[in-house]
CSV table of C-alpha atoms in Angstrom, one decimal:
chain,number,residue,atom,x,y,z
A,115,UNK,CA,48.7,137.7,215.1
A,116,UNK,CA,46.3,137.1,212.3
A,117,UNK,CA,48.9,138.0,209.7
A,118,UNK,CA,51.4,135.7,211.3
A,119,UNK,CA,48.9,132.8,211.4
A,120,UNK,CA,48.0,133.3,207.7
A,121,UNK,CA,51.6,133.5,206.8
A,122,UNK,CA,52.4,130.2,208.7
A,123,UNK,CA,49.4,128.4,207.1
A,124,UNK,CA,50.5,129.6,203.6
A,125,UNK,CA,54.0,128.3,204.2
A,126,UNK,CA,52.7,124.9,205.4
A,127,UNK,CA,50.3,124.7,202.5
A,128,UNK,CA,53.1,125.3,200.0
A,129,UNK,CA,55.3,122.6,201.5
A,130,UNK,CA,54.7,118.9,200.6
A,131,UNK,CA,56.2,116.1,202.6
A,132,UNK,CA,57.3,113.6,200.0
A,133,UNK,CA,58.6,111.0,202.5
A,134,UNK,CA,58.1,110.8,206.3
A,135,UNK,CA,60.7,109.1,208.4
A,136,UNK,CA,59.8,110.5,211.7
A,137,UNK,CA,59.2,107.1,213.3
A,138,UNK,CA,55.6,108.1,214.3
A,139,UNK,CA,54.0,104.9,213.0
A,140,UNK,CA,56.5,102.5,214.6
A,141,UNK,CA,55.9,100.8,217.9
A,142,UNK,CA,59.6,99.8,218.3
A,143,UNK,CA,62.7,99.3,216.3
A,144,UNK,CA,61.6,95.6,215.8
A,145,UNK,CA,59.2,97.0,213.2
A,146,UNK,CA,62.3,97.4,211.0
A,147,UNK,CA,62.5,93.6,210.8
A,148,UNK,CA,59.3,93.5,208.8
A,149,UNK,CA,61.2,95.0,205.8
A,150,UNK,CA,63.1,92.8,203.4
A,151,UNK,CA,64.0,92.9,199.7
A,152,UNK,CA,61.0,90.6,199.1
A,153,UNK,CA,58.7,92.5,201.4
A,154,UNK,CA,59.4,96.2,201.1
A,155,UNK,CA,57.1,97.6,203.7
A,156,UNK,CA,57.4,100.5,206.1
A,157,UNK,CA,59.3,103.7,205.7
A,158,UNK,CA,62.8,102.4,206.0
A,159,UNK,CA,65.1,99.8,204.3
A,160,UNK,CA,67.0,98.1,207.1
A,161,UNK,CA,69.9,96.0,205.8
A,162,UNK,CA,73.1,98.0,206.7
A,163,UNK,CA,73.9,96.8,210.2
A,164,UNK,CA,75.9,94.3,212.1
A,165,UNK,CA,75.1,90.6,212.7
A,166,UNK,CA,73.2,91.2,216.0
A,167,UNK,CA,69.5,91.7,216.7
A,168,UNK,CA,67.9,95.0,215.7
A,169,UNK,CA,67.9,96.4,219.3
A,170,UNK,CA,71.7,96.3,219.4
A,171,UNK,CA,71.8,99.0,216.7
A,172,UNK,CA,68.5,100.9,216.6
A,173,UNK,CA,66.2,101.8,219.5
A,174,UNK,CA,63.2,104.2,219.6
A,175,UNK,CA,62.0,106.4,222.5
A,176,UNK,CA,60.4,109.8,223.1
A,177,UNK,CA,63.6,110.5,225.1
A,178,UNK,CA,65.6,110.2,221.8
A,179,UNK,CA,63.9,113.1,220.0
A,180,UNK,CA,64.5,116.8,220.0
A,181,UNK,CA,62.2,118.0,222.8
A,182,UNK,CA,61.4,121.1,220.8
A,183,UNK,CA,59.9,118.8,218.1
A,184,UNK,CA,56.2,118.6,218.8
A,185,UNK,CA,55.4,116.7,215.6
A,186,UNK,CA,57.6,113.6,216.2
A,187,UNK,CA,56.4,111.1,218.8
A,188,UNK,CA,59.8,109.7,219.3
A,189,UNK,CA,63.4,109.6,218.0
A,190,UNK,CA,66.0,107.0,217.2
A,191,UNK,CA,69.2,106.1,218.9
A,192,UNK,CA,71.6,104.4,216.4
A,193,UNK,CA,74.5,102.5,217.9
A,194,UNK,CA,77.9,101.4,216.8
A,195,UNK,CA,79.3,98.5,218.9
A,196,UNK,CA,81.9,95.8,218.5
A,197,UNK,CA,79.5,93.8,216.2
A,198,UNK,CA,78.4,96.7,213.9
A,199,UNK,CA,80.3,95.5,210.9
A,200,UNK,CA,78.2,95.0,207.7
A,201,UNK,CA,78.8,92.5,204.9
A,202,UNK,CA,82.4,91.7,205.8
A,203,UNK,CA,83.5,95.3,205.7
A,204,UNK,CA,86.0,96.8,208.2
A,205,UNK,CA,83.9,99.9,208.7
A,206,UNK,CA,81.3,100.0,211.4
A,207,UNK,CA,77.9,101.0,210.1
A,208,UNK,CA,74.3,101.4,211.2
A,209,UNK,CA,72.2,103.1,208.6
A,210,UNK,CA,68.5,103.4,207.5
A,211,UNK,CA,67.5,104.2,203.9
A,212,UNK,CA,64.1,105.7,202.8
A,213,UNK,CA,61.7,103.1,201.5
A,214,UNK,CA,59.6,105.0,199.0
A,215,UNK,CA,58.7,105.6,195.4
A,216,UNK,CA,58.2,109.3,196.0
A,217,UNK,CA,60.2,111.7,193.9
A,218,UNK,CA,62.8,112.5,196.6
A,219,UNK,CA,65.6,112.6,194.0
A,220,UNK,CA,64.2,115.1,191.5
A,221,UNK,CA,63.6,118.9,191.4
A,222,UNK,CA,64.3,120.9,194.5
A,223,UNK,CA,63.9,119.0,197.8
A,224,UNK,CA,64.8,119.4,201.4
A,225,UNK,CA,66.2,116.5,203.5
A,226,UNK,CA,65.4,117.3,207.1
A,227,UNK,CA,66.8,115.7,210.3
A,228,UNK,CA,67.8,116.7,213.8
A,229,UNK,CA,70.9,115.1,215.5
A,230,UNK,CA,72.5,115.0,218.9
A,231,UNK,CA,75.1,113.1,220.9
A,232,UNK,CA,75.7,112.6,224.6
A,233,UNK,CA,78.8,112.3,226.8
A,234,UNK,CA,77.7,108.7,227.4
A,235,UNK,CA,78.8,106.5,224.5
A,236,UNK,CA,80.2,109.6,222.8
A,237,UNK,CA,81.4,109.3,219.2
A,238,UNK,CA,85.1,109.3,219.0
A,239,UNK,CA,86.9,112.6,218.0
A,240,UNK,CA,89.7,110.5,216.7
A,241,UNK,CA,87.9,108.8,213.8
A,242,UNK,CA,86.0,109.9,210.7
A,243,UNK,CA,82.2,109.5,210.9
A,244,UNK,CA,80.2,109.9,207.7
A,245,UNK,CA,76.7,110.9,208.8
A,246,UNK,CA,73.5,111.2,206.8
A,247,UNK,CA,75.3,110.8,203.4
A,248,UNK,CA,74.4,110.0,199.9
A,249,UNK,CA,76.1,107.0,198.2
A,250,UNK,CA,78.2,109.4,196.1
A,251,UNK,CA,79.0,111.7,199.0
A,252,UNK,CA,77.9,114.8,197.2
A,253,UNK,CA,76.5,116.0,200.5
A,254,UNK,CA,76.8,114.8,204.1
A,255,UNK,CA,77.7,115.6,207.6
A,256,UNK,CA,81.0,114.5,209.1
A,257,UNK,CA,82.3,114.3,212.7
A,258,UNK,CA,85.8,113.5,214.1
A,259,UNK,CA,89.2,113.3,212.7
A,260,UNK,CA,89.0,113.3,208.9
A,261,UNK,CA,91.2,110.7,207.3
A,262,UNK,CA,94.4,112.3,206.0
A,263,UNK,CA,94.2,115.5,207.9
A,264,UNK,CA,96.9,116.6,210.4
A,265,UNK,CA,96.6,116.1,214.1
A,266,UNK,CA,94.9,113.2,216.0
A,267,UNK,CA,91.4,114.5,216.7
A,268,UNK,CA,88.8,116.9,215.5
A,269,UNK,CA,85.8,118.0,217.7
A,270,UNK,CA,83.8,119.5,214.9
A,271,UNK,CA,80.6,118.5,213.3
A,272,UNK,CA,80.9,119.5,209.6
A,273,UNK,CA,78.7,120.0,206.6
A,274,UNK,CA,80.4,118.7,203.5
A,275,UNK,CA,79.8,119.2,199.8
A,276,UNK,CA,81.7,116.6,197.7
A,277,UNK,CA,83.8,116.0,200.8
A,278,UNK,CA,84.9,119.6,201.2
A,279,UNK,CA,83.9,121.3,204.4
A,280,UNK,CA,81.6,124.3,204.0
A,281,UNK,CA,80.5,124.8,207.7
A,282,UNK,CA,81.6,123.5,211.0
A,283,UNK,CA,80.9,123.8,214.8
A,284,UNK,CA,82.1,122.0,217.8
A,285,UNK,CA,79.7,119.1,218.4
A,286,UNK,CA,78.9,119.5,222.1
A,287,UNK,CA,76.9,117.0,224.1
A,288,UNK,CA,73.1,117.4,224.6
A,289,UNK,CA,72.8,120.0,221.9
A,290,UNK,CA,70.3,119.3,219.1
A,291,UNK,CA,71.5,120.3,215.7
A,292,UNK,CA,68.6,120.7,213.2
A,293,UNK,CA,69.6,120.3,209.6
A,294,UNK,CA,68.1,120.5,206.1
A,295,UNK,CA,70.0,119.7,203.0
A,296,UNK,CA,68.7,121.9,200.2
A,297,UNK,CA,69.2,119.8,197.1
A,298,UNK,CA,68.3,121.0,193.6
A,299,UNK,CA,68.7,117.9,191.4
A,300,UNK,CA,67.8,120.0,188.3
A,301,UNK,CA,70.4,122.7,188.7
A,302,UNK,CA,73.0,120.5,190.5
A,303,UNK,CA,73.3,122.7,193.6
A,304,UNK,CA,73.3,122.0,197.4
A,305,UNK,CA,72.6,124.4,200.3
A,306,UNK,CA,72.6,124.0,204.0
A,307,UNK,CA,70.0,125.1,206.6
A,308,UNK,CA,70.8,124.8,210.3
A,309,UNK,CA,69.7,125.7,213.8
A,310,UNK,CA,70.1,124.5,217.4
A,311,UNK,CA,67.5,123.4,219.9
A,312,UNK,CA,64.1,124.9,219.1
A,313,UNK,CA,65.2,127.7,216.9
A,314,UNK,CA,63.9,127.8,213.4
A,315,UNK,CA,66.1,126.8,210.5
A,316,UNK,CA,68.1,129.5,208.7
A,317,UNK,CA,70.2,129.1,205.6
A,318,UNK,CA,73.8,129.2,206.6
A,319,UNK,CA,75.4,127.9,203.3
A,320,UNK,CA,74.0,129.2,200.0
A,321,UNK,CA,73.4,126.7,197.2
A,322,UNK,CA,76.7,125.7,195.6
A,323,UNK,CA,77.5,123.4,192.7
A,324,UNK,CA,77.6,119.7,193.4
A,325,UNK,CA,77.3,116.5,191.4
A,326,UNK,CA,73.8,115.8,192.7
A,327,UNK,CA,72.9,112.2,191.9
A,328,UNK,CA,70.5,109.7,193.6
A,329,UNK,CA,68.3,106.8,192.7
A,330,UNK,CA,65.9,107.6,195.5
A,331,UNK,CA,67.2,104.8,197.7
A,332,UNK,CA,70.8,105.8,198.5
A,333,UNK,CA,70.5,108.4,201.3
A,334,UNK,CA,71.8,106.9,204.5
A,335,UNK,CA,70.3,108.1,207.8
A,336,UNK,CA,72.9,107.0,210.3
A,337,UNK,CA,76.6,106.7,210.4
A,338,UNK,CA,79.6,105.0,208.8
A,339,UNK,CA,82.8,105.0,210.8
A,340,UNK,CA,86.1,104.6,209.1
A,341,UNK,CA,88.7,102.4,210.9
A,342,UNK,CA,91.9,103.9,212.2
A,343,UNK,CA,95.0,102.1,213.4
A,344,UNK,CA,95.7,102.6,217.1
A,345,UNK,CA,92.2,103.4,218.1
A,346,UNK,CA,89.8,100.8,219.5
A,347,UNK,CA,86.1,100.4,218.8
A,348,UNK,CA,84.2,102.0,221.6
A,349,UNK,CA,80.4,101.9,221.8
A,350,UNK,CA,79.0,105.1,220.2
A,351,UNK,CA,75.4,106.4,220.1
A,352,UNK,CA,73.9,108.9,217.7
A,353,UNK,CA,70.4,110.4,218.2
A,354,UNK,CA,68.1,111.4,215.3
A,355,UNK,CA,64.6,112.8,215.0
A,356,UNK,CA,62.4,114.9,212.8
A,357,UNK,CA,63.5,113.0,209.7
A,358,UNK,CA,61.5,113.8,206.5
A,359,UNK,CA,61.9,115.0,202.9
A,360,UNK,CA,59.8,117.8,201.5
A,361,UNK,CA,59.4,119.9,198.3
A,362,UNK,CA,58.0,123.4,197.8
A,363,UNK,CA,58.8,126.0,200.4
A,364,UNK,CA,61.1,124.9,203.2
A,365,UNK,CA,59.5,124.3,206.6
A,366,UNK,CA,61.8,126.1,209.1
A,367,UNK,CA,59.8,125.0,212.2
A,368,UNK,CA,61.5,122.1,214.0
A,369,UNK,CA,59.8,118.8,213.4
A,370,UNK,CA,58.2,119.9,210.2
A,371,UNK,CA,54.6,120.0,209.1
A,372,UNK,CA,52.1,117.9,211.1
A,373,UNK,CA,49.1,116.6,209.2
A,374,UNK,CA,50.3,117.8,205.8
A,375,UNK,CA,51.9,114.6,204.5
A,376,UNK,CA,51.0,113.8,201.0
A,377,UNK,CA,50.0,110.2,200.4
A,378,UNK,CA,52.9,107.9,199.7
A,379,UNK,CA,53.0,106.8,196.1
A,380,UNK,CA,54.0,103.3,197.1
A,381,UNK,CA,57.0,101.2,198.0
A,382,UNK,CA,59.6,99.7,195.9
């Protein structure tokens, strides 16, 4: 027991949370409205969403987090509805972007999040969903029928490097998938850590070459859904919790380190 405790403490001590997006300091999703380009406060940039009020697209609750995550106080439900079109585009989008000056785009870092869906307002298997992606799509999750593939539907949640599938599993309802993107911006490689429920993360895809590129404000927590002729826009809910970026030794425990967050170096 003593050896295990020492080992755990050593692992925590060698990990540094660069940016904390676990929603612990937010009272409701209305806090997202405090952010603007002229007033860059909080942990998220909130500008990629539809024309409605914030609660149409983002809501927070303890019921929306992985119950195995004892660090997060609550999780987020992100919604696509009939109004979730951003900036005149024909793609439905609800996305949050880290608001930080921390070095989340250099060296080796780990982008952590847990995600889940339900049968109620289930994401469509017939349309492509780009989830938790970087602007250049060098790494992301995808769900549903991928544009251009055969067939009409795809029930799999997939891990993608440069839009090539490296791992997949059927995305069943009420199952929390814990994810860490292992990104080495120095060596241009990406790996994938995964577990379900309360199990610790394990590496399931070894680091592979990728055109890693980020300005530190182009990772999108949330979802972009591509339109598809013949398929209507149903209401879809996506659940996220345990969102943070760390450097050093990866934290495999669900939810991440507790009181080990390094001071944020500012917003901008």
